[in-house]
PDB file of C-alpha atoms in Angstrom:
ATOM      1  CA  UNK A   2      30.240 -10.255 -48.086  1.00 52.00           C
ATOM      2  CA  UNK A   3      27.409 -11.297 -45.574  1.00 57.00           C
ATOM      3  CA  UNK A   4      24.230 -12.703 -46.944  1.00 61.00           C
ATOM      4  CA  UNK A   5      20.584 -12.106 -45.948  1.00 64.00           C
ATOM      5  CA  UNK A   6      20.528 -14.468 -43.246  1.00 68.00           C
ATOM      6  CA  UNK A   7      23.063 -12.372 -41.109  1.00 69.00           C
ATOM      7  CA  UNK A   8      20.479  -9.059 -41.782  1.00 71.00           C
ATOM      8  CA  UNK A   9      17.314 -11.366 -40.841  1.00 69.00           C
ATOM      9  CA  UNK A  10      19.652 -12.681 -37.518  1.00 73.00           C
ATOM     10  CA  UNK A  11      20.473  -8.754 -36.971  1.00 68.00           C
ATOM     11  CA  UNK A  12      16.903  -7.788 -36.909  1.00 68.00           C
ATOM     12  CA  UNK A  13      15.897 -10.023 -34.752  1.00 70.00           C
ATOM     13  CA  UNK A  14      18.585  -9.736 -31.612  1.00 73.00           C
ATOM     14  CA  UNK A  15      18.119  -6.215 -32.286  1.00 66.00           C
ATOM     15  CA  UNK A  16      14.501  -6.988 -31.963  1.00 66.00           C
ATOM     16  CA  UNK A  17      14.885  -9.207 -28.803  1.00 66.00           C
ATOM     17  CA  UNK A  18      16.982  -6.889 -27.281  1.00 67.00           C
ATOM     18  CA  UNK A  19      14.213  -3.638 -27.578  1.00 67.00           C
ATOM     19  CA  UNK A  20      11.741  -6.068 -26.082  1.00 60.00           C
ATOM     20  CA  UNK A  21      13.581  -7.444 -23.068  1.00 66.00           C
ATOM     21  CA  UNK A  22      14.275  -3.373 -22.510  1.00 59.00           C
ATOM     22  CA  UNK A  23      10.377  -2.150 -22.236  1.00 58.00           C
ATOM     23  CA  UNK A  24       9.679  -5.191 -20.207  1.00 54.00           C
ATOM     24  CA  UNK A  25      12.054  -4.620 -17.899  1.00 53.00           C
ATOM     25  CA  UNK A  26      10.643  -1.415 -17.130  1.00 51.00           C
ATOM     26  CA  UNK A  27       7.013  -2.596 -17.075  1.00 48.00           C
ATOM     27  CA  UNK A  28       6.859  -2.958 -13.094  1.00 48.00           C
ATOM     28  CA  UNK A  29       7.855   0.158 -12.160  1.00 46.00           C
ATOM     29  CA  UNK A  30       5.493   1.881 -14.773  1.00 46.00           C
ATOM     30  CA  UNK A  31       2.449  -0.136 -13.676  1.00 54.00           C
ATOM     31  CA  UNK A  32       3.204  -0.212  -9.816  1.00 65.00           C
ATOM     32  CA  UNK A  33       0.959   1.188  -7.132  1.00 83.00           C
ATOM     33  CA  UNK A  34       1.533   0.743  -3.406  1.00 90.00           C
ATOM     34  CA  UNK A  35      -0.073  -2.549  -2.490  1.00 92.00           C
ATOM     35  CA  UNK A  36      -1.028  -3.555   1.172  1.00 94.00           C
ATOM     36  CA  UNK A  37       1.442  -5.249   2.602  1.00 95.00           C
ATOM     37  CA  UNK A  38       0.949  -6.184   6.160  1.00 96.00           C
ATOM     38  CA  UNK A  39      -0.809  -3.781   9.344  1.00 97.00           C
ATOM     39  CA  UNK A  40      -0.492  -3.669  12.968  1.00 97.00           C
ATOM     40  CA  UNK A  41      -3.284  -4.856  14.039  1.00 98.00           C
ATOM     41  CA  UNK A  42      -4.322  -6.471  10.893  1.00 97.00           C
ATOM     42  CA  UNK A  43      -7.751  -6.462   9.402  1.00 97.00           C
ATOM     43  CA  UNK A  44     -10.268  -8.179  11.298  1.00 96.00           C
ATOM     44  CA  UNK A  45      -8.589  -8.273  13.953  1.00 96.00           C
ATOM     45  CA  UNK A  46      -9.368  -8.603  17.878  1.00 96.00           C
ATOM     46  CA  UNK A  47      -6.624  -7.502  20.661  1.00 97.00           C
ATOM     47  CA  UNK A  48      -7.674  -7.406  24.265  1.00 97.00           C
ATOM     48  CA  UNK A  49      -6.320  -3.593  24.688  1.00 96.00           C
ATOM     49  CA  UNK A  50      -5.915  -0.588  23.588  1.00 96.00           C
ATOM     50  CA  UNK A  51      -2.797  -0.264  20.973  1.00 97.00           C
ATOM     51  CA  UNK A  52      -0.170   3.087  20.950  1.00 97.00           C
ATOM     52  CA  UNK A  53      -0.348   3.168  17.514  1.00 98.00           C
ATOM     53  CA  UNK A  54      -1.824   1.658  13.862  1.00 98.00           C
ATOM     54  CA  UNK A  55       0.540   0.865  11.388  1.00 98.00           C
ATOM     55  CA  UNK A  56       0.341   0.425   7.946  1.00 98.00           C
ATOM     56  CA  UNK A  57       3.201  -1.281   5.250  1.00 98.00           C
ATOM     57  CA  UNK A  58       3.166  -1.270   1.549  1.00 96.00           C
ATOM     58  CA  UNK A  59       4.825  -3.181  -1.112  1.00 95.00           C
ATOM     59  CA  UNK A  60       6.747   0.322  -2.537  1.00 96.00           C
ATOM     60  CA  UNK A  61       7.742   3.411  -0.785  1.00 97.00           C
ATOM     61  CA  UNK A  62       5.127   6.488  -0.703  1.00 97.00           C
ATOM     62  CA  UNK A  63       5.577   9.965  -0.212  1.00 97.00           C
ATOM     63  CA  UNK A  64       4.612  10.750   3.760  1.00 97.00           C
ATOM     64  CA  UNK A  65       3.922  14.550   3.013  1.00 96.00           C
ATOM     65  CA  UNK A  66       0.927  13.726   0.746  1.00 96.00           C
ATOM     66  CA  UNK A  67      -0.349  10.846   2.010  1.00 97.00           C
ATOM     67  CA  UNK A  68      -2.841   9.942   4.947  1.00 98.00           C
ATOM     68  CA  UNK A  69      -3.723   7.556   7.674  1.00 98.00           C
ATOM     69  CA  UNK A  70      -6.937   8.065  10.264  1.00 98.00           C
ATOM     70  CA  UNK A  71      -8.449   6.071  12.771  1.00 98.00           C
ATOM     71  CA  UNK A  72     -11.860   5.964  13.596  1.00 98.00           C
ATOM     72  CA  UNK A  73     -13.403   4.642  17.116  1.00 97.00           C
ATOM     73  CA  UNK A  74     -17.040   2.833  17.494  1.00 96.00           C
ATOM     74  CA  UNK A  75     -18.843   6.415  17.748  1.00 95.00           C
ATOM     75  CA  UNK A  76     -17.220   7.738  14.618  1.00 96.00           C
ATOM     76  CA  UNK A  77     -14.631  10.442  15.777  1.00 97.00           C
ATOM     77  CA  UNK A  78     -11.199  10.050  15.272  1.00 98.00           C
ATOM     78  CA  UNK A  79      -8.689   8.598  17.461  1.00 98.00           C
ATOM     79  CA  UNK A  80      -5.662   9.301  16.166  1.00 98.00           C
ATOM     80  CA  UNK A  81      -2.968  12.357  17.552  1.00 98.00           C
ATOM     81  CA  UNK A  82      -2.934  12.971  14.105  1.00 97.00           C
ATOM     82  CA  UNK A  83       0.614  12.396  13.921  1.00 98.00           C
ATOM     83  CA  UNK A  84       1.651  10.248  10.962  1.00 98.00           C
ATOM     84  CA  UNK A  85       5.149   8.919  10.662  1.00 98.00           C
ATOM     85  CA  UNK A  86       7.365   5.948   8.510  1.00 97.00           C
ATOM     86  CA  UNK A  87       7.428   3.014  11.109  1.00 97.00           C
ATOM     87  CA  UNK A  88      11.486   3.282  11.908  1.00 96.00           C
ATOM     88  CA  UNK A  89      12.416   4.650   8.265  1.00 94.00           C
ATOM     89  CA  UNK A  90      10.929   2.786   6.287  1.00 97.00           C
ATOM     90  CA  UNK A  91       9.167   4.739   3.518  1.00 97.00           C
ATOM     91  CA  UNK A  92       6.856   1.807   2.479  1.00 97.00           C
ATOM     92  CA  UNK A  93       5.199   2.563   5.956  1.00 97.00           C
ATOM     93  CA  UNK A  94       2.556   4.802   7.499  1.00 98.00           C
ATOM     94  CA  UNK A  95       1.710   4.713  11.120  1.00 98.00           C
ATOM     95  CA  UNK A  96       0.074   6.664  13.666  1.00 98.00           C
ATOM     96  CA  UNK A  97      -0.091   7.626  17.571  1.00 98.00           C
ATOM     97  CA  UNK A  98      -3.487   6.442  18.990  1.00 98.00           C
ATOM     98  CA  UNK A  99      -5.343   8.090  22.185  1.00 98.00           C
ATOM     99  CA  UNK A 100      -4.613   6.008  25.512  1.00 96.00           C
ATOM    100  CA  UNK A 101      -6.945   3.469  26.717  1.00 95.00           C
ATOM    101  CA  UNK A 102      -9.356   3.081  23.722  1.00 96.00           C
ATOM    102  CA  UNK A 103     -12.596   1.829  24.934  1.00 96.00           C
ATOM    103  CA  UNK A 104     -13.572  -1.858  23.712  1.00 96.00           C
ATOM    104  CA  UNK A 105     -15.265  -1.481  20.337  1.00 96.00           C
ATOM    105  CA  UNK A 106     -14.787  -1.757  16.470  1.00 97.00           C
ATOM    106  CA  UNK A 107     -12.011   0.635  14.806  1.00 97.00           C
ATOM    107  CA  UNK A 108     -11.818   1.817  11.398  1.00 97.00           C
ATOM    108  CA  UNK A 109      -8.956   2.457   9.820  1.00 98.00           C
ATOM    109  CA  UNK A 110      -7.975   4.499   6.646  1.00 98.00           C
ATOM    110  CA  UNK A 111      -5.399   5.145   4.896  1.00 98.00           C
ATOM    111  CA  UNK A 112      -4.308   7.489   1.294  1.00 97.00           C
ATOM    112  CA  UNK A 113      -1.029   7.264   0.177  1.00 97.00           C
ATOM    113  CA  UNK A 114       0.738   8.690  -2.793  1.00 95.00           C
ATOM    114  CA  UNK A 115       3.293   6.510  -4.310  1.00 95.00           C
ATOM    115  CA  UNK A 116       6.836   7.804  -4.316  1.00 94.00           C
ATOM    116  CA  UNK A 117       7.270   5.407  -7.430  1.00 92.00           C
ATOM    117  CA  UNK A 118       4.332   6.637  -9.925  1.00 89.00           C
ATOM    118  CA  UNK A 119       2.294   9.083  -8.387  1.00 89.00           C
ATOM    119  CA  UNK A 120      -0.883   6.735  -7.953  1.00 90.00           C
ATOM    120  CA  UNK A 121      -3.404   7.379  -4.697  1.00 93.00           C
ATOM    121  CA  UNK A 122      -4.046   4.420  -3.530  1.00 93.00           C
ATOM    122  CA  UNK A 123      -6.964   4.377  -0.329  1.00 95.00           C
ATOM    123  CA  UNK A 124      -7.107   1.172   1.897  1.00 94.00           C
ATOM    124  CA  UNK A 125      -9.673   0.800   4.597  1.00 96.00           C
ATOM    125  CA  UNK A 126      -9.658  -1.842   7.203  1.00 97.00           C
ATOM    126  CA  UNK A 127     -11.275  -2.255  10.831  1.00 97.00           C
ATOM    127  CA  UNK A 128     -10.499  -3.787  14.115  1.00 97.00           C
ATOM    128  CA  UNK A 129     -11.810  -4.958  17.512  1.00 97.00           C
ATOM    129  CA  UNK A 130     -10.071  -3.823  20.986  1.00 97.00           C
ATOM    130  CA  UNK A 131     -12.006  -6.393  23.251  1.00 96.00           C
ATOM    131  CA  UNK A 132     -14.644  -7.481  20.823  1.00 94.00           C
ATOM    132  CA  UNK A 133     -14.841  -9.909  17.695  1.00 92.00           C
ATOM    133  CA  UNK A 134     -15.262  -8.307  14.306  1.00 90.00           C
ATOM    134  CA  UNK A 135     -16.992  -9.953  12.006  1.00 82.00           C
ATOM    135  CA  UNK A 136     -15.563  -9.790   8.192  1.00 79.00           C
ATOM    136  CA  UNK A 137     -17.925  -7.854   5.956  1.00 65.00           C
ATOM    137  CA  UNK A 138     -18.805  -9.119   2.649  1.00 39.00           C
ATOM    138  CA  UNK A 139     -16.011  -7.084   0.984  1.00 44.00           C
ATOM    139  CA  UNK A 140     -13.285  -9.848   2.733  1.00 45.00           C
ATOM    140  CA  UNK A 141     -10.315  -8.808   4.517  1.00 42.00           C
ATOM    141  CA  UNK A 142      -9.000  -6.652   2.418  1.00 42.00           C
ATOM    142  CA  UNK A 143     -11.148  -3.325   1.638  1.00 45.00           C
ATOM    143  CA  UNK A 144      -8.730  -1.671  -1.178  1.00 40.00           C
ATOM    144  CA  UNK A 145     -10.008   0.881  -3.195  1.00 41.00           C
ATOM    145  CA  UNK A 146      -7.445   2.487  -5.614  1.00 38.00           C
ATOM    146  CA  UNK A 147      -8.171   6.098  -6.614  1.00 38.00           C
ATOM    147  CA  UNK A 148      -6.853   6.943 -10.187  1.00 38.00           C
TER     148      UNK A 148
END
């Protein structure tokens, strides 16, 4: 016959094992698509005019419901409007710019859905083709999750 320290011992592997279960799982269930990296990166100056803007995350997103724009120095947009994974990769956005950009300040947006939990998540950055850009006070990175 087994005594009550074997039922105490039971309860809590049992116990330890429920718990190392949930916390496995606590990533995934609390994960939203994070900035990763950008081409050109925020704050940025280049000396010309880039093909496209592209955009990586730290979990894949769904393309078809998510967003990137670009907007030049006057305002209007820049983009072809043509947003695309950056060779495959899910965890990417990217898109085709107009040719020969004039020198200026860029702003770029993006709104992706994860493909993981289903959380918008907006990013906004900006860029210089010929000029400096100063950092606002907001820093380099401009995140701004929508719930």
């Amino acid at each position: 016959m087994l005594g009550k320290g074997w039922r105490l011992r039971y309860s809590l592997i049992l116990a330890a094992m429920i718990v190392i279960m949930f916390a496995a799982n606590i990533p995934q269930s609390f994960a939203h698509p994070v900035y990763v990296d950008s081409s050109p990166k925020p704050f940025q100056s280049i000396p010309s005019s880039p093909g496209e803007v592209s955009v990586f995350f730290s979990e894949p997103i769904e393309l078809a419901y998510s967003s990137i724009r670009v907007l030049g120095p006057d305002g209007n947009t820049v983009d072809l409007n043509d947003p695309h994974n950056v060779e495959g990769d899910t965890a990417s956005i990217a898109v085709s710019l107009q040719p020969n950009l004039p020198e200026g300040q860029y702003t770029v947006t993006t709104n992706v859905l994860s493909a993981v939990d289903g959380h918008v998540v907006g990013e906004t950055f900006v860029f210089g083709v010929g000029t400096n850009v100063q950092q606002s006070s907001l820093g380099a990175n401009q995140q701004q999750q929508q719930q």
